[in-house]
PDB file of C-alpha atoms and ligand atoms in Angstrom:
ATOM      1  CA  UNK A   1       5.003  19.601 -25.326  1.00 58.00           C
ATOM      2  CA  UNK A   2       1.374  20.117 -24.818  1.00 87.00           C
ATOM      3  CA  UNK A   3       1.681  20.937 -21.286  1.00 97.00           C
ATOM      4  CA  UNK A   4       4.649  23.635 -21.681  1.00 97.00           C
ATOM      5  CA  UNK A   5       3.916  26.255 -18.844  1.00 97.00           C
ATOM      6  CA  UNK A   6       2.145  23.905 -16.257  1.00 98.00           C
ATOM      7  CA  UNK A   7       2.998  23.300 -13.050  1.00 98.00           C
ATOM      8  CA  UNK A   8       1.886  19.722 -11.703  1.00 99.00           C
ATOM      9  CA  UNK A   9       2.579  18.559  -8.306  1.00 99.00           C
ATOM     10  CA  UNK A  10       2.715  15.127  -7.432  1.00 99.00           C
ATOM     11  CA  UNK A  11       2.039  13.638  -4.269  1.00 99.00           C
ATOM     12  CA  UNK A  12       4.079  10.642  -3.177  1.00 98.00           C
ATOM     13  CA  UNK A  13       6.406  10.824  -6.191  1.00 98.00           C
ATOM     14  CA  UNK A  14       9.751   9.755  -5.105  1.00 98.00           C
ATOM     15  CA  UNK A  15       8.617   6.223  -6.556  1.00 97.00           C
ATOM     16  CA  UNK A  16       6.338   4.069  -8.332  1.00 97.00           C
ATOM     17  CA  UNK A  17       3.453   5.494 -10.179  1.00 98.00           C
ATOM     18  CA  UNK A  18       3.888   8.752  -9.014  1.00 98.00           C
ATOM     19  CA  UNK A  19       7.632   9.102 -10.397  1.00 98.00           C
ATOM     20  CA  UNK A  20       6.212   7.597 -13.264  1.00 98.00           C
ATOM     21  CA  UNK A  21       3.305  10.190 -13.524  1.00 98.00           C
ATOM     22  CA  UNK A  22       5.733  12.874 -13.008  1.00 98.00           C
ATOM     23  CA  UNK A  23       8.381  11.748 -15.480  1.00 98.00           C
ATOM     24  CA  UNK A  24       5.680  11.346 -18.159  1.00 98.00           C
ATOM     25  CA  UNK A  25       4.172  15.032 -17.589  1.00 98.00           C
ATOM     26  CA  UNK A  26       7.633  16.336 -17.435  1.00 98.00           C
ATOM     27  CA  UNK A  27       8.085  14.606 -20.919  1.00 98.00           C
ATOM     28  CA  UNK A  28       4.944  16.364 -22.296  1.00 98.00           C
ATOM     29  CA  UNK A  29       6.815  19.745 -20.929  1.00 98.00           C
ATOM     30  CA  UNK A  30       5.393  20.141 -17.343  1.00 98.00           C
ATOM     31  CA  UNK A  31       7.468  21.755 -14.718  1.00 98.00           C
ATOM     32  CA  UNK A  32       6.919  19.079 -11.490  1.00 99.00           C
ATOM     33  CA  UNK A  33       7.136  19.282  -8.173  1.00 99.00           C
ATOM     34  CA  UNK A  34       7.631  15.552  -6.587  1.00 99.00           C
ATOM     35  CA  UNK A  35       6.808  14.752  -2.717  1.00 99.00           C
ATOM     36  CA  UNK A  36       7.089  12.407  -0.044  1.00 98.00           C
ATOM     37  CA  UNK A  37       7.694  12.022   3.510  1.00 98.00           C
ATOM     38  CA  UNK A  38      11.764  12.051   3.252  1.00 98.00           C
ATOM     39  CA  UNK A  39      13.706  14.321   2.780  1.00 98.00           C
ATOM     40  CA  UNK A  40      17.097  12.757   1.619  1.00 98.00           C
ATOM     41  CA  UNK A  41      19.837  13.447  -1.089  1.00 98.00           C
ATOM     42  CA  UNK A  42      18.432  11.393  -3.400  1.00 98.00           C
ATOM     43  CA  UNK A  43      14.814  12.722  -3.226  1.00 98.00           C
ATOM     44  CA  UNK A  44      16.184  16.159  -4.764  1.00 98.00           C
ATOM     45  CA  UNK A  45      18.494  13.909  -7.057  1.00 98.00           C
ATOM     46  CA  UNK A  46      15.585  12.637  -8.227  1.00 98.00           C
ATOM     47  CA  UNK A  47      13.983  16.349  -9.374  1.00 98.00           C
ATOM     48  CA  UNK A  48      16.950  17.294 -10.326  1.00 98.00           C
ATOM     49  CA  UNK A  49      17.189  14.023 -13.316  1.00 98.00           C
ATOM     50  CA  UNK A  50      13.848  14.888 -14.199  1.00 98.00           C
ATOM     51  CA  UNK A  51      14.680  18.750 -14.643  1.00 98.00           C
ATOM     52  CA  UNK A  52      17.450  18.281 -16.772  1.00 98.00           C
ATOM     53  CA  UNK A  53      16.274  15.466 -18.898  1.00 98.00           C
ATOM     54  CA  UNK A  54      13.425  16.861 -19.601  1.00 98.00           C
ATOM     55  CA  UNK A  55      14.370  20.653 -19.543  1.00 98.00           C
ATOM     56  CA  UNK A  56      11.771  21.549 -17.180  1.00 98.00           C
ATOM     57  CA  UNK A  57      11.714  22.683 -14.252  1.00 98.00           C
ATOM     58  CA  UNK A  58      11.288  20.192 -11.106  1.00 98.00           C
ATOM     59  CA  UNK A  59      11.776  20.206  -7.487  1.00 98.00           C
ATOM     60  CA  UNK A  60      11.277  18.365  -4.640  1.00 99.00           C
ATOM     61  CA  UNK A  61       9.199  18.839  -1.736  1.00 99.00           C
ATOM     62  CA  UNK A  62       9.049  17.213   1.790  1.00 98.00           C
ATOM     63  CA  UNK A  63       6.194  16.703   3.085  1.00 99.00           C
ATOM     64  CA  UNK A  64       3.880  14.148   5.547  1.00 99.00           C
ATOM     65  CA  UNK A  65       0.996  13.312   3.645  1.00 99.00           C
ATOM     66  CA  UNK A  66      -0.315  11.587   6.849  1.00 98.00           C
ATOM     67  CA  UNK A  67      -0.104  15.266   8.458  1.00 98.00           C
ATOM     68  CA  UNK A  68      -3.035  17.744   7.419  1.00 98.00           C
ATOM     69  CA  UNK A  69      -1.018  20.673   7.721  1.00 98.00           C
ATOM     70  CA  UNK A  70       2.155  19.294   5.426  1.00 99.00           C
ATOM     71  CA  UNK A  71      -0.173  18.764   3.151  1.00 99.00           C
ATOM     72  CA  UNK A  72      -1.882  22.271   2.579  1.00 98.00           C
ATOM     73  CA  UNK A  73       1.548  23.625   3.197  1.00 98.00           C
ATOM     74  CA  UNK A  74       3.047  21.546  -0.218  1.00 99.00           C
ATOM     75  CA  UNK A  75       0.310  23.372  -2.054  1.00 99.00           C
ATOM     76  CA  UNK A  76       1.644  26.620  -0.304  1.00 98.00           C
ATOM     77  CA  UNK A  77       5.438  25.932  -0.736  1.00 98.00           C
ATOM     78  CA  UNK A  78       4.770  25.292  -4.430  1.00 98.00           C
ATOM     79  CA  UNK A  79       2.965  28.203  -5.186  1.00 98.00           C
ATOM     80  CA  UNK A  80       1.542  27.350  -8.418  1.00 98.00           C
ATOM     81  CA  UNK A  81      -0.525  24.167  -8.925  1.00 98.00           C
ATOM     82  CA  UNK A  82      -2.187  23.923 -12.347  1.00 98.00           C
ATOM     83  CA  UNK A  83      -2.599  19.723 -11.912  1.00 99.00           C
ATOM     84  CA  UNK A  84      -2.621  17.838  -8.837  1.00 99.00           C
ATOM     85  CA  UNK A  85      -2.313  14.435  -8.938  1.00 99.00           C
ATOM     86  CA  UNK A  86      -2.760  12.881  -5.350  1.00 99.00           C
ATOM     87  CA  UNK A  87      -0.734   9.644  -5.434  1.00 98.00           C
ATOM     88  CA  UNK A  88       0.368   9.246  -1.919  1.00 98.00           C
ATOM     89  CA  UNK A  89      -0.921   5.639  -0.406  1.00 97.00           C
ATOM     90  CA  UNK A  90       0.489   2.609   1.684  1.00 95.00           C
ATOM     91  CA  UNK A  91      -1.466  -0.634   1.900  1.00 94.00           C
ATOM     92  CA  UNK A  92      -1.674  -3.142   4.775  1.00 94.00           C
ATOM     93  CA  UNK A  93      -3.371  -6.907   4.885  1.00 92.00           C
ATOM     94  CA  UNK A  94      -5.013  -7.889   7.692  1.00 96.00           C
ATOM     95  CA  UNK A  95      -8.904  -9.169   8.806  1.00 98.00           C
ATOM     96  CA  UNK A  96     -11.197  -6.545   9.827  1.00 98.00           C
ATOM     97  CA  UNK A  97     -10.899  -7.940  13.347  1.00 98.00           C
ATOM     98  CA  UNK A  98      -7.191  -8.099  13.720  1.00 98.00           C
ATOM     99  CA  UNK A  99      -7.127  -4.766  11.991  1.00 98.00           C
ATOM    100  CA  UNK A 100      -4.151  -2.534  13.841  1.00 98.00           C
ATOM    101  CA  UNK A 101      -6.269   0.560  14.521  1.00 98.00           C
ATOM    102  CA  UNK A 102      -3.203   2.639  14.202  1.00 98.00           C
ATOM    103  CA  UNK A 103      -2.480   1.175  10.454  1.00 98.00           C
ATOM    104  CA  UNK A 104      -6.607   2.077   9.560  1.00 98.00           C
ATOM    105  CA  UNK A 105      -5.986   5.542  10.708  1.00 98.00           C
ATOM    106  CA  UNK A 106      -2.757   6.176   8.799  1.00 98.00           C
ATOM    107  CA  UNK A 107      -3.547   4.387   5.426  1.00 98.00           C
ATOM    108  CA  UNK A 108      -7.293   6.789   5.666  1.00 99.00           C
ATOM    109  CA  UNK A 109      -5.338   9.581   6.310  1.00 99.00           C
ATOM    110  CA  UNK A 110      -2.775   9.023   3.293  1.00 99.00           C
ATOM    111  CA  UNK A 111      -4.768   7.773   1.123  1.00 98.00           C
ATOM    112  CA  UNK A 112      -7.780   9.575   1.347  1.00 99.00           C
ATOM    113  CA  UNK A 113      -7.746  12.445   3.995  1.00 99.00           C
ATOM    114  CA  UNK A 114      -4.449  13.850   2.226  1.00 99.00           C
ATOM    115  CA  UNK A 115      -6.584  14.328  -0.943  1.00 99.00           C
ATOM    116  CA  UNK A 116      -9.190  16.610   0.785  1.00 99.00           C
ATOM    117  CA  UNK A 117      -6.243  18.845   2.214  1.00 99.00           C
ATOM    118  CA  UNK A 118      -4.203  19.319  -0.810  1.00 99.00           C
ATOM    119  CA  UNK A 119      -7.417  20.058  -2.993  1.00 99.00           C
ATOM    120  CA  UNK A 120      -8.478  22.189  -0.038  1.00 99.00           C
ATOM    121  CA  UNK A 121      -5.474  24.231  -0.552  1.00 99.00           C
ATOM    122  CA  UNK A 122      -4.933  24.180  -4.449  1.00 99.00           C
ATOM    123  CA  UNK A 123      -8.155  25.150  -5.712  1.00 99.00           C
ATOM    124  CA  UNK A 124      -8.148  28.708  -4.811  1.00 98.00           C
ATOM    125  CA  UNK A 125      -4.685  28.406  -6.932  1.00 98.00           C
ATOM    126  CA  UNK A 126      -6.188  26.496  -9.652  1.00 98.00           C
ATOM    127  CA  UNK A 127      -9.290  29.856  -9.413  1.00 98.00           C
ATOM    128  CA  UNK A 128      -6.707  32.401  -9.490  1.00 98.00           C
ATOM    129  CA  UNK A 129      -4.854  30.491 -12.514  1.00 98.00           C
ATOM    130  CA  UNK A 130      -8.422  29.912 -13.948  1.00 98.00           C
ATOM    131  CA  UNK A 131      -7.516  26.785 -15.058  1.00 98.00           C
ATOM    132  CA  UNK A 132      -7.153  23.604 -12.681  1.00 98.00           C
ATOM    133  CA  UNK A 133      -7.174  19.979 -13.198  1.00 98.00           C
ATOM    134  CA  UNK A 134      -7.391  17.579 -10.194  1.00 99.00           C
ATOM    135  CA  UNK A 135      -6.462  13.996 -10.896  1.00 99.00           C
ATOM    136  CA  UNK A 136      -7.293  11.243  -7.801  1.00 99.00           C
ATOM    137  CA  UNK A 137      -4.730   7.668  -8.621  1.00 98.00           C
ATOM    138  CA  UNK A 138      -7.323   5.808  -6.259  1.00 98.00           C
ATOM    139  CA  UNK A 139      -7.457   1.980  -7.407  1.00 98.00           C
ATOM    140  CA  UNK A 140      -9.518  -0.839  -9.099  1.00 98.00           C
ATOM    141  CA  UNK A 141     -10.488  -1.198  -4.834  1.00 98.00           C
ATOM    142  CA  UNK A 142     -12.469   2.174  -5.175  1.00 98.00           C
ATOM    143  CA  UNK A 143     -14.792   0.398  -7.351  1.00 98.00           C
ATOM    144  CA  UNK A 144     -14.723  -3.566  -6.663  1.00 98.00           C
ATOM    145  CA  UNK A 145     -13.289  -4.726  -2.974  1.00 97.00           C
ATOM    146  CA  UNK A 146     -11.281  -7.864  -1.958  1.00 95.00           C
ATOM    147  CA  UNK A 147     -11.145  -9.311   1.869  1.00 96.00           C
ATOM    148  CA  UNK A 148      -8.796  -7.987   4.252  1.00 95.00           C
ATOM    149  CA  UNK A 149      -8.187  -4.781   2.765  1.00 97.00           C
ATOM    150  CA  UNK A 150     -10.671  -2.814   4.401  1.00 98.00           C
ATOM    151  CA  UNK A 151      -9.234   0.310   5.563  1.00 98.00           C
ATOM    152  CA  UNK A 152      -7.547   0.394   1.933  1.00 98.00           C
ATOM    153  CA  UNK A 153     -11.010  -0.422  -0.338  1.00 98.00           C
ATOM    154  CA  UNK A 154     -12.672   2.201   1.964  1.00 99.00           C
ATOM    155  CA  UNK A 155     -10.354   4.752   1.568  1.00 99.00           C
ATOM    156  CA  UNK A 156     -10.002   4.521  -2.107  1.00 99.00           C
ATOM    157  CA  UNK A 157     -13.949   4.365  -2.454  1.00 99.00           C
ATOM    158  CA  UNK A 158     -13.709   7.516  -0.043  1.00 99.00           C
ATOM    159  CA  UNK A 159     -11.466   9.540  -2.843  1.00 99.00           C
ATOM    160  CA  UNK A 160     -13.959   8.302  -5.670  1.00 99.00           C
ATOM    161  CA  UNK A 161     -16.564  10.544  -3.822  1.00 99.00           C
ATOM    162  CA  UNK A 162     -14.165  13.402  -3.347  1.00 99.00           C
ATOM    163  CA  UNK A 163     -13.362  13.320  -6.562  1.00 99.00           C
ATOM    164  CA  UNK A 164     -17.226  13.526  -7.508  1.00 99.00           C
ATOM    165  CA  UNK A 165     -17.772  16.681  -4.519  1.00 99.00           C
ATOM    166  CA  UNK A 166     -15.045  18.340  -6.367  1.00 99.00           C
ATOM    167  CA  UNK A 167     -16.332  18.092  -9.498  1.00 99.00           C
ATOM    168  CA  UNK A 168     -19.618  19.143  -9.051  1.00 99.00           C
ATOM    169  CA  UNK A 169     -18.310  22.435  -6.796  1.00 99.00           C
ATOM    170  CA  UNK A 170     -15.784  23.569  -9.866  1.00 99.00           C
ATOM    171  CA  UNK A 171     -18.575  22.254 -12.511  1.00 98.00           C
ATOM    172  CA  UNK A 172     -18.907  25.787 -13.981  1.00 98.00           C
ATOM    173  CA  UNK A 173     -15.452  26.482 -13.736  1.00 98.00           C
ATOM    174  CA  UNK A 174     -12.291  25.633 -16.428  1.00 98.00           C
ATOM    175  CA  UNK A 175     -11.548  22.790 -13.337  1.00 98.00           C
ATOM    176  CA  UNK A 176     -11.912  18.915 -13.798  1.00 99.00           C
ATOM    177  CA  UNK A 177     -11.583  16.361 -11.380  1.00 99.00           C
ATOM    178  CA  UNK A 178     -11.004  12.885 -12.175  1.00 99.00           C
ATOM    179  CA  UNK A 179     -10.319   9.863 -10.477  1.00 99.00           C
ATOM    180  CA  UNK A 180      -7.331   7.170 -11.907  1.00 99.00           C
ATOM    181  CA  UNK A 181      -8.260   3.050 -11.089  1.00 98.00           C
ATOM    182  CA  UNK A 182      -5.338   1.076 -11.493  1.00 98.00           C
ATOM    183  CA  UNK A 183      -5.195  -2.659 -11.736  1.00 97.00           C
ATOM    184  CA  UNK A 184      -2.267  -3.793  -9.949  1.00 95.00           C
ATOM    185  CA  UNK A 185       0.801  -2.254 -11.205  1.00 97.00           C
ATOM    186  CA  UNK A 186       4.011  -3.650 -10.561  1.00 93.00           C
ATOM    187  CA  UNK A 187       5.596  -0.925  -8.241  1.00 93.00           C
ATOM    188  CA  UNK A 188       7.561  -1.032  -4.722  1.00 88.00           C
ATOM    189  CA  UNK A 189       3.813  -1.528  -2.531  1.00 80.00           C
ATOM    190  CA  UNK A 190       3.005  -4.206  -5.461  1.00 89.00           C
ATOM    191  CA  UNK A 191       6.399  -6.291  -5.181  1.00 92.00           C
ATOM    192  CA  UNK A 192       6.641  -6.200  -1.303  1.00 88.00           C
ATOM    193  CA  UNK A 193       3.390  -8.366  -1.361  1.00 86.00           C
ATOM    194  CA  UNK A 194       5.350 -10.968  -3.569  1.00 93.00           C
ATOM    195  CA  UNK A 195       7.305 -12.664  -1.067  1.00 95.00           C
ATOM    196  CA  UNK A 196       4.343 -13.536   1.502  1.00 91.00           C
ATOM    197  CA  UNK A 197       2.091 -14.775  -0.813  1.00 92.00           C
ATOM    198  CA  UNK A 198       4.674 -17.038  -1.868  1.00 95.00           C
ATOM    199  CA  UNK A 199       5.134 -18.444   0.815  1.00 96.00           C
ATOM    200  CA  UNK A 200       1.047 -18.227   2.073  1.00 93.00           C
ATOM    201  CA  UNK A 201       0.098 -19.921  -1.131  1.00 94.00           C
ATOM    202  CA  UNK A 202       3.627 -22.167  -1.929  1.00 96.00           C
ATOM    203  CA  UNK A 203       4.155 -21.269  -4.827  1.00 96.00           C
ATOM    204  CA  UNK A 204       6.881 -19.389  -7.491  1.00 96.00           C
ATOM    205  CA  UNK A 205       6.993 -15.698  -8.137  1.00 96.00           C
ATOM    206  CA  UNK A 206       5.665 -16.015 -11.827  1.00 95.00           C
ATOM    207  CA  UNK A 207       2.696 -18.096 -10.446  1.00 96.00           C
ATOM    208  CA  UNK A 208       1.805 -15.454  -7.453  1.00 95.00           C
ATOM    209  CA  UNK A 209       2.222 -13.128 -10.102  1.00 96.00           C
ATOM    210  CA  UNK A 210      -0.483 -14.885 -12.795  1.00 95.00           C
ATOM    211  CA  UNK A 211      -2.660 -16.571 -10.418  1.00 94.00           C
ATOM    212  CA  UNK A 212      -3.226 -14.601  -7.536  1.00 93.00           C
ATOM    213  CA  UNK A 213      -1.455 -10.985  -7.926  1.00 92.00           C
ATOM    214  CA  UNK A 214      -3.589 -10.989 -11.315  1.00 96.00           C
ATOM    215  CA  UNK A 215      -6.283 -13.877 -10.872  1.00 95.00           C
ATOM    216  CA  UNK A 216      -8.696 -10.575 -11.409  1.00 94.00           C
ATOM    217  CA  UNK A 217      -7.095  -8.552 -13.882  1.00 97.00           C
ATOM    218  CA  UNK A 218      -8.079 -10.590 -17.338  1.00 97.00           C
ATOM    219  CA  UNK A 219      -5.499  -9.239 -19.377  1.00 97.00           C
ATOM    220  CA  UNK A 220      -2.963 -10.862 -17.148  1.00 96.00           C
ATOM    221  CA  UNK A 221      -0.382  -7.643 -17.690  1.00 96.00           C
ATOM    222  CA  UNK A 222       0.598  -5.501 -15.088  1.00 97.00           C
ATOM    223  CA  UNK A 223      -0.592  -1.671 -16.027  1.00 97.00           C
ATOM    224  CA  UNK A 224       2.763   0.341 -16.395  1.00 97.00           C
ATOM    225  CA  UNK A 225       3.473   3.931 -14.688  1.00 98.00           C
ATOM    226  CA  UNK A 226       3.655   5.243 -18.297  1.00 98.00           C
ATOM    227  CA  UNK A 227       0.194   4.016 -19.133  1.00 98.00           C
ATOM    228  CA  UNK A 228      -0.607   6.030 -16.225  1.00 98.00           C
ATOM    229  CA  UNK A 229       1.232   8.998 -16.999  1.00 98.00           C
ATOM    230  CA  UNK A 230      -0.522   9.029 -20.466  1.00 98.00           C
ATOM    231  CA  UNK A 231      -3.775   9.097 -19.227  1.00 98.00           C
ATOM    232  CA  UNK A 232      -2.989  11.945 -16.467  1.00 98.00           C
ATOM    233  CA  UNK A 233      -1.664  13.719 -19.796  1.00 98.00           C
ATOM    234  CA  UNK A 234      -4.939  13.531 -21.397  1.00 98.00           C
ATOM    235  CA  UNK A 235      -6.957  13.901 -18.259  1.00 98.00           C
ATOM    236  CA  UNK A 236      -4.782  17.531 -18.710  1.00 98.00           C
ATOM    237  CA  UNK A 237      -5.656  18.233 -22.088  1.00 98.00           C
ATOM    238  CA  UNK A 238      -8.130  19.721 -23.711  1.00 97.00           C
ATOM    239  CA  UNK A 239      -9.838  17.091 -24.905  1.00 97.00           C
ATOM    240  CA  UNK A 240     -10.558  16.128 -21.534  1.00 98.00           C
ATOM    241  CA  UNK A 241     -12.076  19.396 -20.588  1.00 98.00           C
ATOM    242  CA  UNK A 242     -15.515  17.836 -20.420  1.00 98.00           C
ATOM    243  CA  UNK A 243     -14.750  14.684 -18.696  1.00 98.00           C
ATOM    244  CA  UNK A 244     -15.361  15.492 -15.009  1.00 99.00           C
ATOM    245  CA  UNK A 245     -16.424  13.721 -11.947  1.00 99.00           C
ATOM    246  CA  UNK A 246     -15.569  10.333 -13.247  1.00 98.00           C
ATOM    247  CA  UNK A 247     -13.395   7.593 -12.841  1.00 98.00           C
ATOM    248  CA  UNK A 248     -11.035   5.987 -15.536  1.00 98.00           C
ATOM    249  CA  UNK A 249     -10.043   2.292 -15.053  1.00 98.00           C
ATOM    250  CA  UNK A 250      -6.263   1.365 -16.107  1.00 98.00           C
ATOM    251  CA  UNK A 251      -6.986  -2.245 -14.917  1.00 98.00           C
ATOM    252  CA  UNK A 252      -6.798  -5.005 -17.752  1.00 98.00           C
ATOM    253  CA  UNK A 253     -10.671  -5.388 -18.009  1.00 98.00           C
ATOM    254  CA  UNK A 254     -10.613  -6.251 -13.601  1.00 97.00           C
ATOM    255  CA  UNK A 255     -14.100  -3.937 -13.637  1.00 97.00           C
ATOM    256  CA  UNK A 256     -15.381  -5.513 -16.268  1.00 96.00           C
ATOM    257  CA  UNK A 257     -15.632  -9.137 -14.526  1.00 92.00           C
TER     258      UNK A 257
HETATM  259  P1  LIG B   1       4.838   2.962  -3.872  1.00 78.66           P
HETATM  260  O1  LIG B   1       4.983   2.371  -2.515  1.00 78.66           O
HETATM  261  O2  LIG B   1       5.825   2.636  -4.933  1.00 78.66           O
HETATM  262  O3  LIG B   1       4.743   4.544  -3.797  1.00 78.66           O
HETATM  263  C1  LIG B   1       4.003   5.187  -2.804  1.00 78.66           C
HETATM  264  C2  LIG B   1       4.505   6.604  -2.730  1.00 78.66           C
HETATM  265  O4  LIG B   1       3.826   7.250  -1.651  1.00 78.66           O
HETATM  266  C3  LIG B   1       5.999   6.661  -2.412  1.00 78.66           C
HETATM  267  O5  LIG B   1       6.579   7.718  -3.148  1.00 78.66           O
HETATM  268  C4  LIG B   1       6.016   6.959  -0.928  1.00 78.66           C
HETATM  269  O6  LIG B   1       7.177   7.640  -0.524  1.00 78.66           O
HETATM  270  C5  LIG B   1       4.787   7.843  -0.822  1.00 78.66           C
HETATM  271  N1  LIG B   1       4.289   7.958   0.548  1.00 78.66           N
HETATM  272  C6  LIG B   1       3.983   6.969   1.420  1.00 78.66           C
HETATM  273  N2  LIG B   1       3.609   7.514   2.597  1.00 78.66           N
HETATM  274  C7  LIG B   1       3.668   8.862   2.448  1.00 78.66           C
HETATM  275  C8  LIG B   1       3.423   9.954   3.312  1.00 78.66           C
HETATM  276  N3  LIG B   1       3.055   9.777   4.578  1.00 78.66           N
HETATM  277  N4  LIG B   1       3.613  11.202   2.824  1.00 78.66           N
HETATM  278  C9  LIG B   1       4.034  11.397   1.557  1.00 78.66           C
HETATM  279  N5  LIG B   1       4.268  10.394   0.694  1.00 78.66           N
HETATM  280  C10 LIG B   1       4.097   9.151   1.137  1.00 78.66           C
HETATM  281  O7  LIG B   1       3.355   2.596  -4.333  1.00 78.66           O
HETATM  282  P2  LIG B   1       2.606   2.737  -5.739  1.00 78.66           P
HETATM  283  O8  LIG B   1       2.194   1.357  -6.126  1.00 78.66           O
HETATM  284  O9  LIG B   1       3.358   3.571  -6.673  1.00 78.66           O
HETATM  285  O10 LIG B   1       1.282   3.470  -5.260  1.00 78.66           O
HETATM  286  C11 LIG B   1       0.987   4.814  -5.598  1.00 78.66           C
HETATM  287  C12 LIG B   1      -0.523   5.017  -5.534  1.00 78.66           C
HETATM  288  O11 LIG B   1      -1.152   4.190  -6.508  1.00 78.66           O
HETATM  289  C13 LIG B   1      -1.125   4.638  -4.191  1.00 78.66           C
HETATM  290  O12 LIG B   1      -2.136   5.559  -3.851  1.00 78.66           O
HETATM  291  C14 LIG B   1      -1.720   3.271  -4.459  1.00 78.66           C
HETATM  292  O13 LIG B   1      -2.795   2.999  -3.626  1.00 78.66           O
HETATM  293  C15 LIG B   1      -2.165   3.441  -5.900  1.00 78.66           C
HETATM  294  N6  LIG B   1      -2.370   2.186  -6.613  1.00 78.66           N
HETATM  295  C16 LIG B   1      -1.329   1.321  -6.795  1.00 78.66           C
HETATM  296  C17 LIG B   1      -1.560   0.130  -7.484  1.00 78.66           C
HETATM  297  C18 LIG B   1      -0.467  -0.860  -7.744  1.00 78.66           C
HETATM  298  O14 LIG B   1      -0.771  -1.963  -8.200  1.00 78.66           O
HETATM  299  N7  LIG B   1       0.786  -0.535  -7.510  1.00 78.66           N
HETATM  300  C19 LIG B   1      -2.834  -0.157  -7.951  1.00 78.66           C
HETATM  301  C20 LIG B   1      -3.856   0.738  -7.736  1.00 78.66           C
HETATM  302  C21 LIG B   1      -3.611   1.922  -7.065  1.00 78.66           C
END
């Protein structure tokens, strides 16, 4: 239970990695608070599992990560933040060229912008708690690229260098920042890809899967949610107290090609 008495909040946790993040810092004895965009039934179900599973306390919060102000106000309705882990991010596939401009604003401004807000807002919480950790789930595409995912790669290379700014302006302070790069993962964005590059390539689901989902990934294994939620553990714990400013790859050896 080495993080009994912390509060982490999640952003876009209602699935994915970011329920899986949330269920494995609940399981090390975090109190959570989950987010998205809904705000349904099963969204507060959802808290309400973790809660009692875990015997911790979790709740859920609604709020539009595309939206600057919903985002500062998430760090406001929780009132405590001790780890932040922004998770939030859609992806869409398209040429540079046939690029819907309204689909590059909205994946910059969940992916990347909603970062700068909720960090905006929780470090004076993390300073008045003098304690803080900030951990960025950006992607194996913050480091490499791949074609027609250009308002994606950029915003994920965007919240590498936020996660860097941050790091040097709480250097001093008991405050990390840290950035997350999965491989591909097989979540909900990860399995709604599966069915058009079936058919784009002709080919089975266990071949998309091998040869094209993870023609980079060497180890040919999807990363798991609770390979993620381990390393946001350690990124939490002491040991990781000097590790700053950096990113962590959870991608099968993809950045080592
Ligand atoms: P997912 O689609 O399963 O989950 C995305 C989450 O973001 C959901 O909870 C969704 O509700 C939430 N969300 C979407 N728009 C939102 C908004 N406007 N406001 C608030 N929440 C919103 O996807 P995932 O694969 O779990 O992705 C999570 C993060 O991990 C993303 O940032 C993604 O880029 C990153 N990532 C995923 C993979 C992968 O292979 N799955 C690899 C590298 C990085």
């Amino acid at each position: 239970m080495e993080l009994k008495g912390k509060t982490a909040v999640i952003t876009g946790s209602n699935s994915g990695i970011g329920l899986g993040v949330a269920r494995e810092l609940a399981k090390a004895g975090a109190n959570v608070v989950l987010n998205s965009f809904t705000d349904n039934d099963e969204d507060h179900a959802l808290a309400a599992d973790i809660g009692s599973e875990f015997g911790v306390e979790a709740r859920y919060i609604k709020a539009d990560m595309s939206k600057p102000d919903e985002c500062r106000a998430l760090i406001e309705k929780a009132g405590v933040c001790d780890i932040l882990v922004n998770n939030a991010g859609i992806q869409y596939v398209a040429g540079i060229d046939e690029f819907p401009v309204e689909k590059w604003d909205a994946i910059i401004a969940i992916n990347m912008s909603s970062a700068f807000h909720t960090t905006a807002a929780a470090l004076p919480v993390m300073r008045k708690a003098g304690w803080g950790r900030v951990i960025n789930i950006a992607s194996a595409h913050g480091l490499t690229a791949s074609p027609y995912k250009s308002a994606y790669v950029a915003a994920k290379h965007g919240v590498v260098g936020l996660t860097k700014v941050t790091a040097l302006e709480t250097a001093e302070e008991p405050i990390t920042a840290n950035a997350i790069c999965p491989g591909y993962v097989l979540t909900p964005l990860v399995e709604k890809q599966i069915p058009d590059t079936m058919k784009k390539y002709n080919m089975g689901r266990d071949e998309v899967i091998r040869n094209v989902l993870l023609e980079r990934q060497p180890s040919k294994e999807f990363a798991t949610v609770e390979q993620l939620g381990g390393t946001c553990i350690f990124l939490a714990s002491d040991h990781a107290a000097q590790i700053t400013g950096t990113t962590i790859s959870v991608d099968g050896g993809w950045t080592a090609l």
